[in-house]
Coordinates of C-alpha atoms in Angstrom, one line a residue:
X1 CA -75.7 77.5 -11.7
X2 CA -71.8 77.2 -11.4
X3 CA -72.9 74.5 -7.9
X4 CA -74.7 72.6 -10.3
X5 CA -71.8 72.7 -12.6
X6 CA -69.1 71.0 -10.4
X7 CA -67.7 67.8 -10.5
X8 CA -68.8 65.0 -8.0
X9 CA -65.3 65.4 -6.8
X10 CA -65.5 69.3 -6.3
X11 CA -68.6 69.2 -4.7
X12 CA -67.0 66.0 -1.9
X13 CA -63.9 68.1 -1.3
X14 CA -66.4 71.7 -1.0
X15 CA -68.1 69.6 1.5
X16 CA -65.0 68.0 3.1
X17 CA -63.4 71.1 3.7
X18 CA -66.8 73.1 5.1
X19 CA -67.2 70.6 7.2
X20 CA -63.7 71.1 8.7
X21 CA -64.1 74.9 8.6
X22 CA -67.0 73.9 11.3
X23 CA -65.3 72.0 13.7
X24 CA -62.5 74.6 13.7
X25 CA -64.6 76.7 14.4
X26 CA -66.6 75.0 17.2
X27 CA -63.1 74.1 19.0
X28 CA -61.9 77.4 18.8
X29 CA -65.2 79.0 20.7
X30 CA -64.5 76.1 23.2
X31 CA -61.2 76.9 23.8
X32 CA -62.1 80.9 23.9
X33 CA -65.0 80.1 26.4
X34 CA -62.5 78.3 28.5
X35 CA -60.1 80.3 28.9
X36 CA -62.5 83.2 30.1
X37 CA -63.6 81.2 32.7
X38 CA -60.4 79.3 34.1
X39 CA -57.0 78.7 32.7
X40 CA -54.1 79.7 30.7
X41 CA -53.8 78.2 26.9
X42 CA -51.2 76.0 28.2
X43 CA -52.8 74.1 31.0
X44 CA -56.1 74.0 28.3
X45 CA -54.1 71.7 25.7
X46 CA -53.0 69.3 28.7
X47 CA -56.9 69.1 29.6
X48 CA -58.4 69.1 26.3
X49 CA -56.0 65.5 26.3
X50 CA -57.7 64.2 29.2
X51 CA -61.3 63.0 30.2
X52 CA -63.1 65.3 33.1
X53 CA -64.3 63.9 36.0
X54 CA -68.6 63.9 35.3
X55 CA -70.7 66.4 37.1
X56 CA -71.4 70.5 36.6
X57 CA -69.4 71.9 39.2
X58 CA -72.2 74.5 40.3
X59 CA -72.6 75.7 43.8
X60 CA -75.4 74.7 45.6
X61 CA -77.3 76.7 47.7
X62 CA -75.6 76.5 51.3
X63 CA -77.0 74.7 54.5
X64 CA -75.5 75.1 57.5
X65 CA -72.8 71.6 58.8
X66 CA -73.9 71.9 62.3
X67 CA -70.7 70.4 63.4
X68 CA -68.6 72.1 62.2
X69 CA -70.3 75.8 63.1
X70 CA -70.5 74.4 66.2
X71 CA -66.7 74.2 65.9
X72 CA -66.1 77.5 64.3
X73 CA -68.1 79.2 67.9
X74 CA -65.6 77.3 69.8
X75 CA -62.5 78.5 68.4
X76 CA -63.4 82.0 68.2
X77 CA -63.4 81.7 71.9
X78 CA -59.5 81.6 71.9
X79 CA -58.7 84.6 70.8
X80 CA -60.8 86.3 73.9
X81 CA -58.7 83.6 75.8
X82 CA -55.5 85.4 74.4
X83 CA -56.5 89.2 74.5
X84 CA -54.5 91.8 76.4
X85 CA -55.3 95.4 78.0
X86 CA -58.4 96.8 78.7
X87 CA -61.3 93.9 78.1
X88 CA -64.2 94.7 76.4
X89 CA -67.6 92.4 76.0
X90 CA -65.4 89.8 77.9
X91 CA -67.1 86.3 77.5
X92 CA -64.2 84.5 79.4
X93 CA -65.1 84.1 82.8
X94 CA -61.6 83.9 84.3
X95 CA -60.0 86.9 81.7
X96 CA -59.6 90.1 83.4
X97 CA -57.4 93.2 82.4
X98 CA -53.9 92.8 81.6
X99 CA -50.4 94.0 79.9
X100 CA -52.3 97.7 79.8
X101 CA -48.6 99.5 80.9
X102 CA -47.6 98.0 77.6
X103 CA -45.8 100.3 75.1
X104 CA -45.4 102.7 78.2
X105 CA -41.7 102.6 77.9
X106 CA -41.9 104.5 74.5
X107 CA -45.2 107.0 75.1
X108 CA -46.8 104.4 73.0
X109 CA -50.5 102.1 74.3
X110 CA -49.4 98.8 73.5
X111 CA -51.9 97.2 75.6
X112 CA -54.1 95.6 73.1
X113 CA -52.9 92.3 70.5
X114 CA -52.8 88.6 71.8
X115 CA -50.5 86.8 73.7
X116 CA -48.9 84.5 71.3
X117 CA -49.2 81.3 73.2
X118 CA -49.2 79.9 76.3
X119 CA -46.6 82.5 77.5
X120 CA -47.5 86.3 78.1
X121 CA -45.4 87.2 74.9
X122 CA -46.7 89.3 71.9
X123 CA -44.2 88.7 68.8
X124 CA -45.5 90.5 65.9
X125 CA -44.6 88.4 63.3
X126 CA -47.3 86.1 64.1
X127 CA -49.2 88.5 65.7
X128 CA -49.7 89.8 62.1
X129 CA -50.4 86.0 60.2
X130 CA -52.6 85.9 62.6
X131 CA -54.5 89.0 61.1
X132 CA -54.1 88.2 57.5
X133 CA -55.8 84.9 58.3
X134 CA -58.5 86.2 60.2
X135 CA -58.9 89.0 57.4
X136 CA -58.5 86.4 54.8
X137 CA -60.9 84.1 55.9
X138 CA -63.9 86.7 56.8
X139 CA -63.1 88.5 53.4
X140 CA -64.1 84.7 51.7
X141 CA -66.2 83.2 53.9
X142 CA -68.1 86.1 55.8
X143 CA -71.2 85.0 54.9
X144 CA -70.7 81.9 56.9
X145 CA -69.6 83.3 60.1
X146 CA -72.6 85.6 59.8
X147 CA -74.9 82.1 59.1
X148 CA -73.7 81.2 62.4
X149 CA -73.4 84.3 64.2
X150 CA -69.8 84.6 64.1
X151 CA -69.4 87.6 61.9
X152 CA -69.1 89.9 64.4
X153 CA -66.8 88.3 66.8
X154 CA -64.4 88.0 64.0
X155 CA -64.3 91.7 63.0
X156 CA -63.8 92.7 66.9
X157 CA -61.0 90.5 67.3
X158 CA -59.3 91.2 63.9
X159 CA -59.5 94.6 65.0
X160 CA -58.3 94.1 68.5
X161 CA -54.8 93.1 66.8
X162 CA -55.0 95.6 64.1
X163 CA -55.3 98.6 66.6
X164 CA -52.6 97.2 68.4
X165 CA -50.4 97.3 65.0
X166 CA -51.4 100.4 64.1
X167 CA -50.0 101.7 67.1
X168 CA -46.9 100.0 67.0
X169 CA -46.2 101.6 63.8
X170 CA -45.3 105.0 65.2
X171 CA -43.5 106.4 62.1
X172 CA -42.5 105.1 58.5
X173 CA -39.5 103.3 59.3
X174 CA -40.1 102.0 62.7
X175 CA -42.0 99.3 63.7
X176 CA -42.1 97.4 67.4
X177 CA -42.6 93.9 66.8
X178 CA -42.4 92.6 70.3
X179 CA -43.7 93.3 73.8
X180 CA -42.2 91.2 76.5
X181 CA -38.0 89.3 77.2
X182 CA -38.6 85.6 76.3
X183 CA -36.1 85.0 79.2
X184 CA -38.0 87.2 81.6
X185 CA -40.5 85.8 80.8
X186 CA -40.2 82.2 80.8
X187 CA -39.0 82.3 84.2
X188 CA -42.1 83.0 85.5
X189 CA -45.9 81.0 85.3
X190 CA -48.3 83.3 86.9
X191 CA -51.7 84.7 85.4
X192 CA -51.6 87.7 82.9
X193 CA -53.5 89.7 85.1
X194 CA -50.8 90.1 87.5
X195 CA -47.7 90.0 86.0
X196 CA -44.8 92.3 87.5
X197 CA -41.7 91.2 85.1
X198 CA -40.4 94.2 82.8
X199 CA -41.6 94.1 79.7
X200 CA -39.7 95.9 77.1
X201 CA -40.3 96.5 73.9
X202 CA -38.1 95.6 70.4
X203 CA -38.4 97.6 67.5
X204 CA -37.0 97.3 64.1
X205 CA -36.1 100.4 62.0
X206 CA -33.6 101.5 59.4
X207 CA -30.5 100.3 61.0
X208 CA -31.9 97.4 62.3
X209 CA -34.1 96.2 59.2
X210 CA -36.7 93.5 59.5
X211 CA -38.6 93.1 56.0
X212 CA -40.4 89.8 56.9
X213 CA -42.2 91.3 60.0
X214 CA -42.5 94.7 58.1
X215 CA -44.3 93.3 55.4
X216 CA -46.2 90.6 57.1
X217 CA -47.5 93.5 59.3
X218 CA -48.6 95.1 56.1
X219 CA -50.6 92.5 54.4
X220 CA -52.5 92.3 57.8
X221 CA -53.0 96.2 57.3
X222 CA -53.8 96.1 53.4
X223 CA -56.1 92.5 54.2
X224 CA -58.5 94.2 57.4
X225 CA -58.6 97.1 55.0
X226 CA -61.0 95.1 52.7
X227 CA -63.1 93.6 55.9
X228 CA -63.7 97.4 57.6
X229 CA -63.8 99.2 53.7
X230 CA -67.3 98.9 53.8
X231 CA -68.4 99.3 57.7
X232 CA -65.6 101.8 58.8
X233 CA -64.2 103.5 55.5
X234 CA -61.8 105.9 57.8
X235 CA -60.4 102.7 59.7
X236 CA -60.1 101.3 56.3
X237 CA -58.1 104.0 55.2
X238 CA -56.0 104.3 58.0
X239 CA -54.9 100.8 58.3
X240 CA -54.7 100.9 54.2
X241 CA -51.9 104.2 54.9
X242 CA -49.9 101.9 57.4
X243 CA -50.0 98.7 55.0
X244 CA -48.3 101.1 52.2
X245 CA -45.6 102.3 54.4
X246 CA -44.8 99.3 56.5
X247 CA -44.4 97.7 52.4
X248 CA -42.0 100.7 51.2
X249 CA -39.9 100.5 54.7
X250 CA -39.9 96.3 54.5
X251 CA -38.8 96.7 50.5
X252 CA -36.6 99.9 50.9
X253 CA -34.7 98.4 54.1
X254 CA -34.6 94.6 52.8
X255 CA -32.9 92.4 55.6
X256 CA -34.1 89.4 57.9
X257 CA -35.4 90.5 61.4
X258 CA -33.9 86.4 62.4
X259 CA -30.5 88.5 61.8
X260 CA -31.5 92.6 63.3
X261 CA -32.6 90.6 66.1
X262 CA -31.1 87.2 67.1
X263 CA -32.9 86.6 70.0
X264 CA -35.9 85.8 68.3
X265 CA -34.2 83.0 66.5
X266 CA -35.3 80.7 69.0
X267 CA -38.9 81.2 69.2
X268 CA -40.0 82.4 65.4
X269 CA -36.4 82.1 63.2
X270 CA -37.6 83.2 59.6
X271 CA -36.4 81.8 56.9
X272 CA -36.4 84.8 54.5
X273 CA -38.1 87.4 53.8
X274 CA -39.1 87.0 50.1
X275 CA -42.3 85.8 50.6
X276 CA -43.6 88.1 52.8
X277 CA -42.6 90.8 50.3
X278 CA -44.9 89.2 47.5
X279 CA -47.5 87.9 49.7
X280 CA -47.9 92.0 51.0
X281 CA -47.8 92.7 47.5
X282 CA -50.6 91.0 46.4
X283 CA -52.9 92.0 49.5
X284 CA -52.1 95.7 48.5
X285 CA -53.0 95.2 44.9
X286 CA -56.1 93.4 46.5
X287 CA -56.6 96.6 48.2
X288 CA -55.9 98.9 45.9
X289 CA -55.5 97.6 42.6
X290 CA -52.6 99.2 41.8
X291 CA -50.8 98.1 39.4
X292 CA -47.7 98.6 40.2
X293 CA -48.0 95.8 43.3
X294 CA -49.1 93.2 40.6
X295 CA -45.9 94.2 38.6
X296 CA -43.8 94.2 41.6
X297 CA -45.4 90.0 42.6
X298 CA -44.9 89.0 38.2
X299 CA -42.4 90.6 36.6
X300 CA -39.9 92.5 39.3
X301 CA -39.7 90.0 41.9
X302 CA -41.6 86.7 41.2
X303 CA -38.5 85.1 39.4
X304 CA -36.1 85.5 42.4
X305 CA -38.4 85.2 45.2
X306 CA -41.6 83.0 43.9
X307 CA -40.1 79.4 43.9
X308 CA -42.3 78.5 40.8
X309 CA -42.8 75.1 40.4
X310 CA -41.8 73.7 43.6
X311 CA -44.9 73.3 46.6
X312 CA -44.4 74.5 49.8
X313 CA -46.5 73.9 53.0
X314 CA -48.4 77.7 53.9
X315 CA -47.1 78.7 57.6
X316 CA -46.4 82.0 59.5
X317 CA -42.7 81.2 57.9
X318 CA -43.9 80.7 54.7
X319 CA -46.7 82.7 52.3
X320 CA -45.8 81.3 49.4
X321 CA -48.6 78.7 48.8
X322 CA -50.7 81.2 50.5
X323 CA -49.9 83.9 47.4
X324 CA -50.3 81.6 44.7
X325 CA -53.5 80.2 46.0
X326 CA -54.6 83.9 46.7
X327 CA -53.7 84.8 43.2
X328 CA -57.3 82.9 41.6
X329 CA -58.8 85.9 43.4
X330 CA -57.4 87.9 40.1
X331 CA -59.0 85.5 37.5
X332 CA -62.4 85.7 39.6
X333 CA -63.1 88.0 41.9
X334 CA -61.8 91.2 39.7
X335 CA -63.0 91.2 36.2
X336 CA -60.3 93.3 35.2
X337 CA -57.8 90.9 35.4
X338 CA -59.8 88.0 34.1
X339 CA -57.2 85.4 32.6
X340 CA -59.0 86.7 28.8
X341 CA -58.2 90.0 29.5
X342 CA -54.7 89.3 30.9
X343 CA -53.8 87.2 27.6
X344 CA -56.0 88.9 24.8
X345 CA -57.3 92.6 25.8
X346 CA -55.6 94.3 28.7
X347 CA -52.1 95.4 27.2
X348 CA -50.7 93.3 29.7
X349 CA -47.0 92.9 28.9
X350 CA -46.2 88.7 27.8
X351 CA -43.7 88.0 30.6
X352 CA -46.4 89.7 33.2
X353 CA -49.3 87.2 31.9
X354 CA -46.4 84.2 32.1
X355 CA -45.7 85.0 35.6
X356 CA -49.3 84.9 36.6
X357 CA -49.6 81.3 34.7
X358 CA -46.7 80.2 36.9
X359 CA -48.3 81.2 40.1
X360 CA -51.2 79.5 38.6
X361 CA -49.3 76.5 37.6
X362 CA -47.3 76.2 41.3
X363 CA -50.9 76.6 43.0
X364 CA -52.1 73.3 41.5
X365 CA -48.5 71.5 42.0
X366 CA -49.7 72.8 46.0
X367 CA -53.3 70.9 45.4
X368 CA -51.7 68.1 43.5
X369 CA -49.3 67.1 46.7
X370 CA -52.3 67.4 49.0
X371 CA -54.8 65.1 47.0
X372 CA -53.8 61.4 48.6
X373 CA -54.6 59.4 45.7
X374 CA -52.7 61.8 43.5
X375 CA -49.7 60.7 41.2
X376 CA -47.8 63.7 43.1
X377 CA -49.1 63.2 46.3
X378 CA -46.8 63.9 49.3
X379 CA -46.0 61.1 52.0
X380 CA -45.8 63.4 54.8
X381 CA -48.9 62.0 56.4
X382 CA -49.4 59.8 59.4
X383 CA -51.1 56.4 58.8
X384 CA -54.5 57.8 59.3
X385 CA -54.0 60.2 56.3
X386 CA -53.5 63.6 58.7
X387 CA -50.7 65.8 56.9
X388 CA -47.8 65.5 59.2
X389 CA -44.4 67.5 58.8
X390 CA -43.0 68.3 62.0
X391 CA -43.3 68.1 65.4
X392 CA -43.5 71.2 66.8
X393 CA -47.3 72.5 66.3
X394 CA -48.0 69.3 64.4
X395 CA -51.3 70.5 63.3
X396 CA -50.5 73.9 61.8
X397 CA -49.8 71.6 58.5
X398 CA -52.8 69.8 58.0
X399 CA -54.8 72.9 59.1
X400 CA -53.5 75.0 57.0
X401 CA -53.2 73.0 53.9
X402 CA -56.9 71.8 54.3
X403 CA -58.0 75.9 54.2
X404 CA -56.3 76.5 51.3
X405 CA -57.4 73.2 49.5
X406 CA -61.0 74.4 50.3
X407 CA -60.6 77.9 49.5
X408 CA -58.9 76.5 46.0
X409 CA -62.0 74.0 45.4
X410 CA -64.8 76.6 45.5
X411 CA -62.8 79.1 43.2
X412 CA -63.1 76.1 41.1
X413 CA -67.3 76.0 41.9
X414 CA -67.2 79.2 41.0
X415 CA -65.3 79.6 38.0
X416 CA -67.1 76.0 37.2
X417 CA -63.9 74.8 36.2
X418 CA -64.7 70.9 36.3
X419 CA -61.2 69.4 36.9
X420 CA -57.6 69.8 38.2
X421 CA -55.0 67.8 36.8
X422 CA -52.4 66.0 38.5
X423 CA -50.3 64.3 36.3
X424 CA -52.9 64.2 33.5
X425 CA -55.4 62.5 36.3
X426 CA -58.4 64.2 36.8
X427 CA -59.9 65.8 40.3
X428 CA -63.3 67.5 41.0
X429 CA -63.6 70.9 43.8
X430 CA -65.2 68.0 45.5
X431 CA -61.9 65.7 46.0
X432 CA -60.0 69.1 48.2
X433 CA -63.2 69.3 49.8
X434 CA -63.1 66.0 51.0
X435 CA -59.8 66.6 52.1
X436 CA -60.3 69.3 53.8
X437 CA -63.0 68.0 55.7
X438 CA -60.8 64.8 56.1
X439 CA -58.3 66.6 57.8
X440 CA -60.8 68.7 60.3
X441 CA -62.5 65.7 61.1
X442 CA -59.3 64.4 62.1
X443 CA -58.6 67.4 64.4
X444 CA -62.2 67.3 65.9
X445 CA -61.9 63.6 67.4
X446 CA -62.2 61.8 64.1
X447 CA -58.3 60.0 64.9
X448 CA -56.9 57.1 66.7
X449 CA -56.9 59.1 70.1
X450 CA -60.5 59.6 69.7
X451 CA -59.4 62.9 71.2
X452 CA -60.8 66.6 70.1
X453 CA -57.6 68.6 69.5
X454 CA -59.7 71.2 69.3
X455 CA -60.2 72.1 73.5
X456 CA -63.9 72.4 74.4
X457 CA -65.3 70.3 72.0
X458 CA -67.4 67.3 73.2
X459 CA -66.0 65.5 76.1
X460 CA -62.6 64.3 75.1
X461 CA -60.1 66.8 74.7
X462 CA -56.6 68.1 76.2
X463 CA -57.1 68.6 80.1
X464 CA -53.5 69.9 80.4
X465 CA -52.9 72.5 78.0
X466 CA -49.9 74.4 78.3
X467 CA -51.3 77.9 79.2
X468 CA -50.3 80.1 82.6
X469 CA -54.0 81.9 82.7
X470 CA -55.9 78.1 82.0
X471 CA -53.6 76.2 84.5
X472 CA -53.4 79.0 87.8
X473 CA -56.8 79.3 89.9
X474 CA -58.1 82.5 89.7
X475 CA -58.0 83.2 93.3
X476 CA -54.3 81.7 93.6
X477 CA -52.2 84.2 95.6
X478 CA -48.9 82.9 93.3
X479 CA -46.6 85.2 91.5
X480 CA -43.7 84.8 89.1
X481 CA -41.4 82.1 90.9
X482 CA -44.0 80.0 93.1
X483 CA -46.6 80.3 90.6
X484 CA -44.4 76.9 89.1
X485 CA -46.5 74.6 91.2
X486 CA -49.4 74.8 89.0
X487 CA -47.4 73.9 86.3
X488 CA -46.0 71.0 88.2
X489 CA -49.6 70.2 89.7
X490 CA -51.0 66.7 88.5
X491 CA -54.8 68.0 88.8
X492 CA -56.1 69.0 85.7
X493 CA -56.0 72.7 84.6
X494 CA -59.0 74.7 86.4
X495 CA -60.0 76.7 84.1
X496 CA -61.2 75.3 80.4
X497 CA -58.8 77.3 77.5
X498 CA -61.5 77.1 75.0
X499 CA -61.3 77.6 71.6
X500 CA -57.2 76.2 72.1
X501 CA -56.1 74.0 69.1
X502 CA -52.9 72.6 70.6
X503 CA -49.7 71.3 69.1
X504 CA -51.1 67.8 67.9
X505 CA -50.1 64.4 68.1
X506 CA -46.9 62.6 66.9
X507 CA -46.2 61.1 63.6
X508 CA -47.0 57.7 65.4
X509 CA -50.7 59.5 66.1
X510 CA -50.2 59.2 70.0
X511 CA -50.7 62.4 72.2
X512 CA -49.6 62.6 75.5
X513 CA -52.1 64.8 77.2
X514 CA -49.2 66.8 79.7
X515 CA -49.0 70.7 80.6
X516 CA -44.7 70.0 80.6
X517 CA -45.2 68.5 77.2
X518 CA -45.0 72.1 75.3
X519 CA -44.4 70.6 71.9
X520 CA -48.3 68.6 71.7
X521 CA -49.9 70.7 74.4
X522 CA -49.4 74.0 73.9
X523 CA -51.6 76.4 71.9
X524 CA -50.8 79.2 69.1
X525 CA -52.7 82.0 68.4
X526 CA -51.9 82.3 64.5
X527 CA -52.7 78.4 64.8
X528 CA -56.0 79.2 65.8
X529 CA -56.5 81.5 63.4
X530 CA -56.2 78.9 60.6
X531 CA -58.4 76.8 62.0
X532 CA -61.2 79.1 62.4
X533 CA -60.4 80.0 58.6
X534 CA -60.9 76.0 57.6
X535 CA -64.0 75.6 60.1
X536 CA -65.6 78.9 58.4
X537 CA -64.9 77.6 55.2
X538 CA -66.8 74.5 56.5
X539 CA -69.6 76.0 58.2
X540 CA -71.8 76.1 55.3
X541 CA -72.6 72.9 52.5
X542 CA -71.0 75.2 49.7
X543 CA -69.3 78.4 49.3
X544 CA -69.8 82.1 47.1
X545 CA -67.0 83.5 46.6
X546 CA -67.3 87.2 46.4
X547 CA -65.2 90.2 45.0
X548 CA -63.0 91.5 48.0
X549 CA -63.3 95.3 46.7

């Protein structure tokens, strides 16, 4: 009776302001339901205050891209090209035992690992990025390697390296990060299998600290202890037991190995060691979910070591995009750190929750830079649109950056978050697949060489790579000092170093196809492990990401 009572006027402003008690409503269940799924509260204002690209984002059910697992068999193949000691299941017809005296020196069986290049070297450093790749990209896209039959050959030779760490890692706070004298060796060209020159053995310990090594050693630990958790659980553990102490000796030690050790300086100078400290961070909270890792990678450490705000290019130098990409794996992959329980339920302190947007926030300034029609786009590409920094191992760029753009693309698929914003411009998972996919199609023979950088694929590829065993006849009856006349020799190398992704071509997009020409022709093993994470990552039409746990 009272309704029927009011004035006109009453009953419009009743109306009026029910009606605006509804919307409120309605946007503030939007903006819950989005942030559950994807962002922080500050990156939802900017995209409520911009139009998203059409399309539901939902992953589609995956077919196998011929091409590219065709690829993905091919580079496997170099790390068998690369493996010392004691050969198992060996596929590579002109391979035999080598380096199995290795570690000798100190009681310790160094044989196993990978020779880092085309030298007989093994430096740990990237020894190690070469594991947390390998790890990395079997822990997200397993399921494709196992599409195409690759699973398998994955594990074996992530674990080849990893048994070789694990022995290198004879107590807490000593750790032998190289086999070999770069000197010694580069005076000689002769096949693996027969090598004579001394090969001793560099450690770093207490006195002579070496935190970037230490801890890049234990991400690969704390990463392969997610692939074997579920196959091996007591190889998981072990490795898990070395990541944890390589991390406390790498943080309780802090100093560059570039500066305990000078002469590596010339083959991999670091730059610092602040990455590699968060980026084993994260993989041991990955690992373990302890907390205290995730505190250590937000509040402790990420204001003096992260570099918020300003992209950098993911190498065996540099983690830092590598982290912050890695980080979406807390918003989706473990529900207890879901971005609405971070901000609204889990007692997480504020300035924890901010650093976790920044990482957030930096990861998509990394996408941003990659996209080419971006407003932030970098210029660092050649004319064909291949990312291009530097010269040395031109390809370790684009490779790299097209992984993490397609790792970043289906966390988007499957968080169905519909956009990234670049300077208020909108950009599907679609638009960093098509760059990744730009960039390995470039690689395969898709370039102005019409050249497969990629050696073994199709019929146009490097003839001359820079690589002792590839380039000496297995019955040659050289040693160290005359073996030089194969390097020298003008016939093309006789035996094929599949699987190789050399150097790359020049920013002018010409390759000169020489085995003198070290800087385009030479191969990398933690190279090739980046490429078989983008070609996994592309062996299948679309992705699942799955909980690494």
């Amino acid at each position: 009776m009272e309704e029927k009572a009011k004035t006109k006027a009453e009953q419009e402003e009743f109306k009026s302001r029910r009606l605006g008690s509804s919307w409120f409503w309605r946007f503030f269940v939007l903006v819950f339901a989005a942030v559950v799924v994807t962002v922080s509260a500050l990156t939802l204002w900017n995209k409520f205050h911009g139009s998203h690209p059409q399309g539901d984002p939902r992953p589609e059910p995956p077919v196998v891209e011929e091409k590219y697992a065709k690829a993905l068999s091919i580079a496997m193949q170099f790390f068998d090209v690369q493996k010392s000691g004691k050969l198992e299941n060996n596929s590579i017809a002109w391979r035999g035992d080598s380096g199995l005296e290795d570690g000798s020196e100190a009681g310790l069986d160094l044989s196993k690992g990978m020779y880092d290049a085309g030298d007989l070297m093994k430096f740990g450093f990237p020894m190690a990025f070469t594991a947390t790749v390998l790890s990395w990209s079997i822990l997200e896209y397993g399921d494709h390697m196992k599409a195409v039959k690759e699973l398998e050959h994955a594990r074996s030779s992530l674990k080849w390296i990893t048994d070789y760490l694990i022995n290198a890692h004879p107590s807490d706070n000593l750790l032998y990060v190289q086999v070999g004298d770069t000197e010694l060796d580069h005076k000689c060209w002769e096949r693996p299998e027969i090598m004579t020159e001394l090969r001793p053995l560099t450690q770093i310990n207490t006195t002579f600290p070496g935190s970037e090594v230490a801890a890049e050693t234990a991400a690969a630990m704390a990463s392969a202890s997610l692939v074997f958790k579920k196959i091996n659980l007591g190889y998981s553990n072990l490795l898990l037991d070395h990541a944890r102490r390589l991390f406390a000796f790498a943080d309780g030690y802090r100093g560059s190995y570039s500066m305990s050790l000078p002469q590596v300086q010339k083959f991999y100078n670091s730059s610092g060691y602040g990455d590699e400290l968060l980026w084993a961070a994260s993989w041991l909270y990955f690992a373990t979910q302890d907390r205290s890792y995730l505190s250590y990678v937000t509040v402790q450490n990420g204001n003096t070591f992260a570099n918020w705000g300003n992209p950098t290019w993911f190498t065996w130098d540099n983690k830092l995009a590598g982290t912050q990409v890695a980080f979406h794996l807390l918003e989706l992959t473990h529900p207890t750190l879901t971005r609405l329980k971070i901000i609204l339920f889990d007692g997480v302190p504020t300035e924890e929750s901010l650093c976790l947007q920044m990482y957030q926030r930096t990861a998509e300034a990394v996408m941003c830079t990659l996209l080419p029609a971006s407003p932030t786009a970098t210029s660092q590409r050649t004319k064909s649109g291949l990312i291009w920094v530097g010269e040395w191992a031109a390809l370790q760029y684009p490779v790299a950056s097209a992984f993490l753009a397609l790792v970043y693309s289906d966390y988007m698929l499957k968080s169905r978050n519909p956009a990234l914003y670049c300077d208020g411009q909108p950009y599907k998972p679609s638009d960093l697949r098509d760059f990744a996919i730009s960039q390995a199609d470039y690689v395969l023979g898709k370039n102005p060489m019409e050249m497969s950088y990629l050696v073994g694929l199709g019929t146009m590829y490097p003839q001359y790579v820079h690589h002792r065993g590839a380039s000496i006849p297995v019955d040659a009856t050289t040693g160290c000092k005359d073996g030089f006349k194969w390097l020298a020799s003008t016939d093309p190398n006789p035996n094929v170093a599949v699987g190789a992704l050399v150097g790359g071509p020049f920013l002018n997009e010409t390759f000169i196809d020489s085995r003198n020409n070290s800087m385009q022709a030479e191969p990398t093993t933690c190279n090739n492990a980046l490429v078989v994470a983008l070609l996994s990552g592309l062996a299948t039409s679309s992705s699942a990401i799955k909980p690494f746990g």
